[in-house]
Coordinates of C-alpha atoms in Angstrom, one line a residue:
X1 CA 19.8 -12.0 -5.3
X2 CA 22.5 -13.5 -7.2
X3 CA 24.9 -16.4 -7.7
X4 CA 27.2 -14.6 -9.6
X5 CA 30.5 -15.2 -8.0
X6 CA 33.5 -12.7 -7.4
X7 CA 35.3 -11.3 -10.5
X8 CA 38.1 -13.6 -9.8
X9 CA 36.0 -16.1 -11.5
X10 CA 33.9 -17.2 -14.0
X11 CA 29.9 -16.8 -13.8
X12 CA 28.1 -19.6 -12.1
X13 CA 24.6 -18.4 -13.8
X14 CA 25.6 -18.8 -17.6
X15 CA 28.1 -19.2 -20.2
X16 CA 31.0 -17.2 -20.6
X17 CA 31.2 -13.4 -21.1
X18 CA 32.3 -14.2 -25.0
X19 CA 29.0 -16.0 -25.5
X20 CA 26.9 -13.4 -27.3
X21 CA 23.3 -12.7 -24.9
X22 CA 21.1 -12.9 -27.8
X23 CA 22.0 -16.2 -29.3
X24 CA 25.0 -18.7 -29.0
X25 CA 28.4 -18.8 -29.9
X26 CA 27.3 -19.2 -33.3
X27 CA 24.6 -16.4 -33.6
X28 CA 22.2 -19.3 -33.9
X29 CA 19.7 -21.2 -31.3
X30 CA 18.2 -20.0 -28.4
X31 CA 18.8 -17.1 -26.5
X32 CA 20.8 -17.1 -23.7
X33 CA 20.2 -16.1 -20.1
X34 CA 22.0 -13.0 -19.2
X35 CA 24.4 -13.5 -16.5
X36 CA 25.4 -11.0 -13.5
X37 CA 29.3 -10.4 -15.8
X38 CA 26.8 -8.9 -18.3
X39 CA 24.8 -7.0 -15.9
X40 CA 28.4 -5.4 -14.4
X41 CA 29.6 -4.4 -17.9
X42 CA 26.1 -2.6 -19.0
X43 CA 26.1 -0.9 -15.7
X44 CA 30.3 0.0 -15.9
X45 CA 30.6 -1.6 -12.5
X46 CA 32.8 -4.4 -11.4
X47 CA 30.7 -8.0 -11.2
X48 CA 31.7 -8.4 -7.8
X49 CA 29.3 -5.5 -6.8
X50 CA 26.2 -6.3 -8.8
X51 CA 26.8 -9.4 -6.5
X52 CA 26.9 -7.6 -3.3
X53 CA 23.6 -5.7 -4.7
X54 CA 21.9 -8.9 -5.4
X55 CA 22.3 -10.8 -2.7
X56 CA 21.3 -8.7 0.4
X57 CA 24.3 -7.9 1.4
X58 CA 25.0 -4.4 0.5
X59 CA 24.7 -2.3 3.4
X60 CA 26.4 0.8 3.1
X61 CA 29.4 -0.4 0.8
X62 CA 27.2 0.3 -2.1
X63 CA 25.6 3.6 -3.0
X64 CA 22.2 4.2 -3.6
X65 CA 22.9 5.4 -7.4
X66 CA 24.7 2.5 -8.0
X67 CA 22.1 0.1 -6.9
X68 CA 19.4 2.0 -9.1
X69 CA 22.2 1.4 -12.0
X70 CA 22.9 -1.7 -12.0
X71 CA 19.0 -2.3 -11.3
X72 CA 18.5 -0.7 -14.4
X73 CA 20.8 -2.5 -16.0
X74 CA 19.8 -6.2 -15.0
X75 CA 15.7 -5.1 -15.7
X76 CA 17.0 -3.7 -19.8
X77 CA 18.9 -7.3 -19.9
X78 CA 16.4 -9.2 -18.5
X79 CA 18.7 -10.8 -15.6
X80 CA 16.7 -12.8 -13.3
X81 CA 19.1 -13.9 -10.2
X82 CA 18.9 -17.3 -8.6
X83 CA 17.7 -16.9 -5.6
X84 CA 17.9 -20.3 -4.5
X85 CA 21.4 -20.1 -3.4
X86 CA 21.7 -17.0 -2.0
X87 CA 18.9 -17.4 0.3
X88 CA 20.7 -20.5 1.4
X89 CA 23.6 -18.8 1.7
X90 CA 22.1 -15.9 3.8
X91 CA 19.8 -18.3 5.9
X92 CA 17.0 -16.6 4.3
X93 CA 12.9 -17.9 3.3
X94 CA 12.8 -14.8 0.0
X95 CA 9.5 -14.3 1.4
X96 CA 7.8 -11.4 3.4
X97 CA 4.5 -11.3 5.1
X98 CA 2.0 -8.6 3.9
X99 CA -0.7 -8.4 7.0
X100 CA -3.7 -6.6 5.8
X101 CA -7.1 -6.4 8.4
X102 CA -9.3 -7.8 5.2
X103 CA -8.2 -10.1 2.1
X104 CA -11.6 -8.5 0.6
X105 CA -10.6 -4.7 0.7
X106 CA -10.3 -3.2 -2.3
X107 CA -7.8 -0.5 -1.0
X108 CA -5.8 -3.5 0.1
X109 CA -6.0 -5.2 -3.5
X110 CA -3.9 -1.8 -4.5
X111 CA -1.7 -2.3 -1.4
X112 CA -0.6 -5.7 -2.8
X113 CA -0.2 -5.0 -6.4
X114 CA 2.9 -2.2 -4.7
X115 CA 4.4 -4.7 -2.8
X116 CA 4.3 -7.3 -5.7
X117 CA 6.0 -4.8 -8.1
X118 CA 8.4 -4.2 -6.0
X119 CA 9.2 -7.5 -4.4
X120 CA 9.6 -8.6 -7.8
X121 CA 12.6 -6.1 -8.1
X122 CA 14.1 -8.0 -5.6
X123 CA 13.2 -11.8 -6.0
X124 CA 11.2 -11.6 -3.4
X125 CA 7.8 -13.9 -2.8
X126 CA 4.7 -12.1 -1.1
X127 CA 2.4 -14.1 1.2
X128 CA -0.6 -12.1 2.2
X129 CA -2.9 -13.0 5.2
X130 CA -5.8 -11.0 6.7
X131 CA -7.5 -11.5 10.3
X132 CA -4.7 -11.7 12.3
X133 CA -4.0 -11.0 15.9
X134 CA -0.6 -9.5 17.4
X135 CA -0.1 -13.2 18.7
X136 CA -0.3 -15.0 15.7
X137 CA 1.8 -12.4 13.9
X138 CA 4.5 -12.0 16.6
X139 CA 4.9 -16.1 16.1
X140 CA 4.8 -15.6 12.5
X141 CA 7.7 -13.8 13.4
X142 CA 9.3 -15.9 15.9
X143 CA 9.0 -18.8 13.5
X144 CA 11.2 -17.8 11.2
X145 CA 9.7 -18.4 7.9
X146 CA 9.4 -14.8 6.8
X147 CA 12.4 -12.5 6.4
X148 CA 10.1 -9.5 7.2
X149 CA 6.9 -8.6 7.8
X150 CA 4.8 -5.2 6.3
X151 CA 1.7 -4.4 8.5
X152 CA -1.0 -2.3 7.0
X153 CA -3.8 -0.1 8.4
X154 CA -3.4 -2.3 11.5
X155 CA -6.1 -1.6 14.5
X156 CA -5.7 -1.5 18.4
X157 CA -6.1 -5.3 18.9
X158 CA -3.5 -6.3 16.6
X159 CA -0.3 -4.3 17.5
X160 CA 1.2 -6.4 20.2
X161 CA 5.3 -6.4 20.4
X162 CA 7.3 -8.1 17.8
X163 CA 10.7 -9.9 18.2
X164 CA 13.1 -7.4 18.5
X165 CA 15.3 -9.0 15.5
X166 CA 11.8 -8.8 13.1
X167 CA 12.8 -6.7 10.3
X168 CA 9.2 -5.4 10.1
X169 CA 7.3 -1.9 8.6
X170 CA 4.3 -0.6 9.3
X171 CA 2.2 1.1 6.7
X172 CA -0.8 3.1 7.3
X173 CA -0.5 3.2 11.0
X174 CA 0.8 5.7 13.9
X175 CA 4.9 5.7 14.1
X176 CA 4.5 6.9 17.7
X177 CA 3.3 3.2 18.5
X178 CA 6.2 1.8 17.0
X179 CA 9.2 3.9 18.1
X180 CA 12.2 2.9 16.2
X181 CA 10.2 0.6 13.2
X182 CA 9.9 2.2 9.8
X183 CA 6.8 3.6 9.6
X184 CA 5.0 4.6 5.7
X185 CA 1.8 7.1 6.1
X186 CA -0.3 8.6 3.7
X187 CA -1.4 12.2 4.2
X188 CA -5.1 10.9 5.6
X189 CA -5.8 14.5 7.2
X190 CA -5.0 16.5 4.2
X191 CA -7.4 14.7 1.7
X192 CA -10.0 14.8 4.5
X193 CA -10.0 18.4 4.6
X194 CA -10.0 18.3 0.7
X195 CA -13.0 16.8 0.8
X196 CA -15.0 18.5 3.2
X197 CA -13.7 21.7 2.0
X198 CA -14.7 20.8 -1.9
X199 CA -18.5 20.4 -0.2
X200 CA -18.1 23.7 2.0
X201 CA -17.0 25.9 -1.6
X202 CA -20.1 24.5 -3.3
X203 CA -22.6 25.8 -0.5
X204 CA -23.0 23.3 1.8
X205 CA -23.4 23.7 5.5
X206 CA -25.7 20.4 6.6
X207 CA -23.2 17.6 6.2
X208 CA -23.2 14.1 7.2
X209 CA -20.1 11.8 7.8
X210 CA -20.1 8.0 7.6
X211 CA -17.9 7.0 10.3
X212 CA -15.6 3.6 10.4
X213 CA -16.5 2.4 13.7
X214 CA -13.1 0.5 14.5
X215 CA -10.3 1.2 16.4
X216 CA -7.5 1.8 13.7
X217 CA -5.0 4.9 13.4
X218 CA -6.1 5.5 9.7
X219 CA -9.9 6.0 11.0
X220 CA -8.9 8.3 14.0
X221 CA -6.8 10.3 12.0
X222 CA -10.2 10.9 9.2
X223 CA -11.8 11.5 11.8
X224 CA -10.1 14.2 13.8
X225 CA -9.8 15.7 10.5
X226 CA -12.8 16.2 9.3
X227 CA -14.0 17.3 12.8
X228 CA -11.3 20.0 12.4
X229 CA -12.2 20.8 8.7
X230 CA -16.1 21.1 9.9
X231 CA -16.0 23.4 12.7
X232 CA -18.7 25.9 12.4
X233 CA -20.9 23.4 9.6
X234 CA -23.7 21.7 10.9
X235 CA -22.9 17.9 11.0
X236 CA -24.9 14.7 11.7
X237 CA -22.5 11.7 12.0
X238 CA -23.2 7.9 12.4
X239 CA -20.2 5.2 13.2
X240 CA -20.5 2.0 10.5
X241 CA -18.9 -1.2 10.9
X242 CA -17.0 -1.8 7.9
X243 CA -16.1 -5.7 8.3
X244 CA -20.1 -5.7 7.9
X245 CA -19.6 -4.0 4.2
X246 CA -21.6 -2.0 2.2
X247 CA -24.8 -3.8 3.7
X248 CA -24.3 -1.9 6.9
X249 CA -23.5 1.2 5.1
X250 CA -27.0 0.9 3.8
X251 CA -29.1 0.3 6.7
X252 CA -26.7 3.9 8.6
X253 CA -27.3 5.9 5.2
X254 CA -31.2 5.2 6.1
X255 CA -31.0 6.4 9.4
X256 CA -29.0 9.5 8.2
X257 CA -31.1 10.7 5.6
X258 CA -34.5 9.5 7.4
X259 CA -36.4 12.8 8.9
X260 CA -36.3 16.4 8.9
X261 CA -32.9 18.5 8.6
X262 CA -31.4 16.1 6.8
X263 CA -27.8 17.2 5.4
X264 CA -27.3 18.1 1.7
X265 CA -24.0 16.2 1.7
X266 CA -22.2 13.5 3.0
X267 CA -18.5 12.7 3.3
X268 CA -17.9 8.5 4.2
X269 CA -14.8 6.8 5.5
X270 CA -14.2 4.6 2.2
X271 CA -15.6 4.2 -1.0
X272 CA -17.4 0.8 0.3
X273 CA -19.6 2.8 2.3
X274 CA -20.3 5.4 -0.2
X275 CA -21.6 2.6 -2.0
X276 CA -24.3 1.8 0.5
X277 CA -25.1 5.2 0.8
X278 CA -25.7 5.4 -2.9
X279 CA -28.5 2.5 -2.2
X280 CA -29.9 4.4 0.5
X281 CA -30.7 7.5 -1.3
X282 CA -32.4 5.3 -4.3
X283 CA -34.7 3.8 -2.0
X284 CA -35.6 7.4 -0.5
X285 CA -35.7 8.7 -4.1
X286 CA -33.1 11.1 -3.6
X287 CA -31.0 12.0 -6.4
X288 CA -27.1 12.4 -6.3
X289 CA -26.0 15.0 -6.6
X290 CA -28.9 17.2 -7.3
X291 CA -30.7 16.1 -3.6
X292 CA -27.2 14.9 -2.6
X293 CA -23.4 15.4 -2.5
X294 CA -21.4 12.8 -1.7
X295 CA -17.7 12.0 -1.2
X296 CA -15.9 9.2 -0.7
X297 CA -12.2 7.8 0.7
X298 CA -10.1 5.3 -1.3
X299 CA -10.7 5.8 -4.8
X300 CA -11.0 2.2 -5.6
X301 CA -12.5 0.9 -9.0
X302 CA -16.2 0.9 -8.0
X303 CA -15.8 4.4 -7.6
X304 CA -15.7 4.9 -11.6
X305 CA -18.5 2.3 -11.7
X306 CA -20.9 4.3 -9.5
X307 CA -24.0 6.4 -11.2
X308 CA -23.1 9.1 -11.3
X309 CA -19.1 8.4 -11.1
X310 CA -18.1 8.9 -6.9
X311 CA -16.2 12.2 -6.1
X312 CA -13.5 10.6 -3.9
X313 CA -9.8 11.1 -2.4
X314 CA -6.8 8.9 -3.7
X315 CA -5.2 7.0 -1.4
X316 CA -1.9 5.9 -3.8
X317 CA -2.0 2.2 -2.4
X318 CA 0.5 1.1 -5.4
X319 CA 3.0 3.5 -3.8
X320 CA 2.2 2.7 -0.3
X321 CA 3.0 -0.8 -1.0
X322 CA 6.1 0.2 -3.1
X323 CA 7.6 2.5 -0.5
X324 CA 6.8 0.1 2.3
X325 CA 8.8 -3.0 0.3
X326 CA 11.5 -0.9 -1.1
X327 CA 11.9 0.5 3.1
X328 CA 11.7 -3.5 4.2
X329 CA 14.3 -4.7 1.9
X330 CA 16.8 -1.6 3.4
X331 CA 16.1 -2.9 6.3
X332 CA 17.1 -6.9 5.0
X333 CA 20.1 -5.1 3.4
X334 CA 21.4 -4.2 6.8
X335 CA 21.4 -0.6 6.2
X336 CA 18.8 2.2 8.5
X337 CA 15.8 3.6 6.0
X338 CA 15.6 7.5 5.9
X339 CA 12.2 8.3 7.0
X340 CA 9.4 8.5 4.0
X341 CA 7.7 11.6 3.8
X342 CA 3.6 11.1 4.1
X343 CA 2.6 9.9 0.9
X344 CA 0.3 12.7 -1.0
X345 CA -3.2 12.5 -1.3
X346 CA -5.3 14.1 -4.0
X347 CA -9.3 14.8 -4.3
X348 CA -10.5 13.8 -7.4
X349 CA -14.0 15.3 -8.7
X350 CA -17.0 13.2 -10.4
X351 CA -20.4 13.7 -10.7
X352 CA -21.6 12.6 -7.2
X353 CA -21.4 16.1 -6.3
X354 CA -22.8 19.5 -7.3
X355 CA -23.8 23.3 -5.8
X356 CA -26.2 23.2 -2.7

């Protein structure tokens, strides 16, 4: 996103190339802003490319390498592009749409802190909004005041059809329902089975499961997992409305541990429920993890907060948004994103659980 002009002539975004960047002519005085002719001689590239690779235009006349060089080169410099004109130019807002289903997610907090890293690469503005239906986003889309969209963890209700010009990527959601639009997953089934499988290798055969009650990809796919991973344990499951919070979570973790045969351990859908269930088992005086095991899904902060400290799977959010603004802006650029491998998931152990 730059107003550097071709090499033909001089820089529209600062002084000449003989003006030294850190100071003026006469080594005295404020700094000066970097312009894109600096940026092309750092990188050993020609300034009518670090143009191209600025201001959206790329496609596939620039390589990748190159990009990540002259990158480099304008983040060491400190070059900040004006965007003003080059979105004028290109007939573009500079700002995407990140959809989440709740503003007050934690997961989602990490979502956005991604995206905003790497928007900022880009000169790009993020606008977030949460509660949305597939009508309001498919005229968000139709309006024209977002270049792209990034969808996350959407559920059934909300995934009516775009505009078929919406440069748009899904994250944390089922590329069969969008054949053809960039999909970004994270590897859901394998942390699952990480965690039910850390419980099985300490002894445990009675498990519950805290179940997300809604209608989202990212809940079916936890959920056929760790009915795979269980086969052959003894399992007691109940389905939890998360939009209720860890209220709800509460009043299900009652039920669950109420009565005889109650299980020694208990996996939950997101770290917000674990939460609750950490309530619950206070209030029935059972201690985690010497009366009770318990893993969680997420791995947001209150999982460190927690006594004792939640056992719970890492869901990278920061590189889910990353991957999914870094996939949107190839898709700006004109070019066709190579799919993204599921993003790895990793089990990490605290003190919530312990040998049956």
């Amino acid at each position: 996103m730059s107003d550097s002009p071709p090499a033909d002539g001089p820089p529209a975004d600062g002084p000449p190339a003989g003006s030294p960047v850190g100071g003026s002519p006469s080594g005295e005085g404020a700094r000066r802003r970097p312009t894109g002719r600096d940026v092309a001689r750092l990188a050993g590239v020609s300034q009518a490319t670090v143009s191209l690779v600025f201001s959206g235009s790329t496609g596939h006349r620039v390589s990748t390498a190159t990009r990540e060089r002259i990158r480099a080169a304008a983040r060491e410099l400190g070059y900040r592009p004006q965007a003003a004109g080059r979105q004028l130019r290109l007939g573009r807002s500079g700002m995407v749409l990140l959809a989440v289903p709740n503003l007050l997610g934690p997961f989602f907090g990490r979502v956005l802190t991604g995206v905003h890293e790497e928007a900022a690469r880009h000169g790009l503005a993020v606008v977030v909004s949460s509660g949305w239906d597939a009508a309001t986003l498919a005229e968000a889309a139709a309006a024209g005041r977002f270049d792209g969209l990034l969808v996350c963890s959407p559920d059934d209700r909300q995934l009516g059809e775009l505009p078929a010009d919406t440069a748009a990527v899904f994250l944390d959601a089922d590329p069969a329902d969008r054949p053809g639009r960039p999909t970004v997953e994270l590897d859901l089934a394998a942390g699952m089975r990480a965690a039910v499988d850390h419980l099985a290798g300490l002894g445990h055969r009675r498990i519950g499961y805290l179940r997300s009650a809604h209608s989202a990809y990212t809940f079916r796919v936890r959920q056929a997992a760790f009915a795979a991973a269980s086969a052959g344990l003894e399992v007691r499951e109940l389905a939890v409305s998360l939009n209720e919070g860890s209220r709800e979570a509460e009043r299900a973790a009652r039920e669950l541990l109420a009565g005889p045969g109650r299980p020694g351990a208990v996996v939950c859908d997101d770290d917000v429920v674990a939460s609750g269930l950490y309530r619950a088992a206070a209030e029935l005086g059972l201690r985690i993890p010497h009366d009770l095991s318990v893993v969680g899904m997420d791995n947001i902060p209150v999982a460190e907060l927690l006594s004792p400290p939640l056992t719970t799977v890492d869901l990278p959010g920061e590189r889910l948004g990353r991957a999914g603004l870094a996939t949107l802006t190839a898709l700006l650029d004109g070019e066709l994103p190579p799919p993204v491998a599921p993003l790895a998931t990793t089990l990490v152990v605290r003190g919530s659980t312990a040998a049956a």
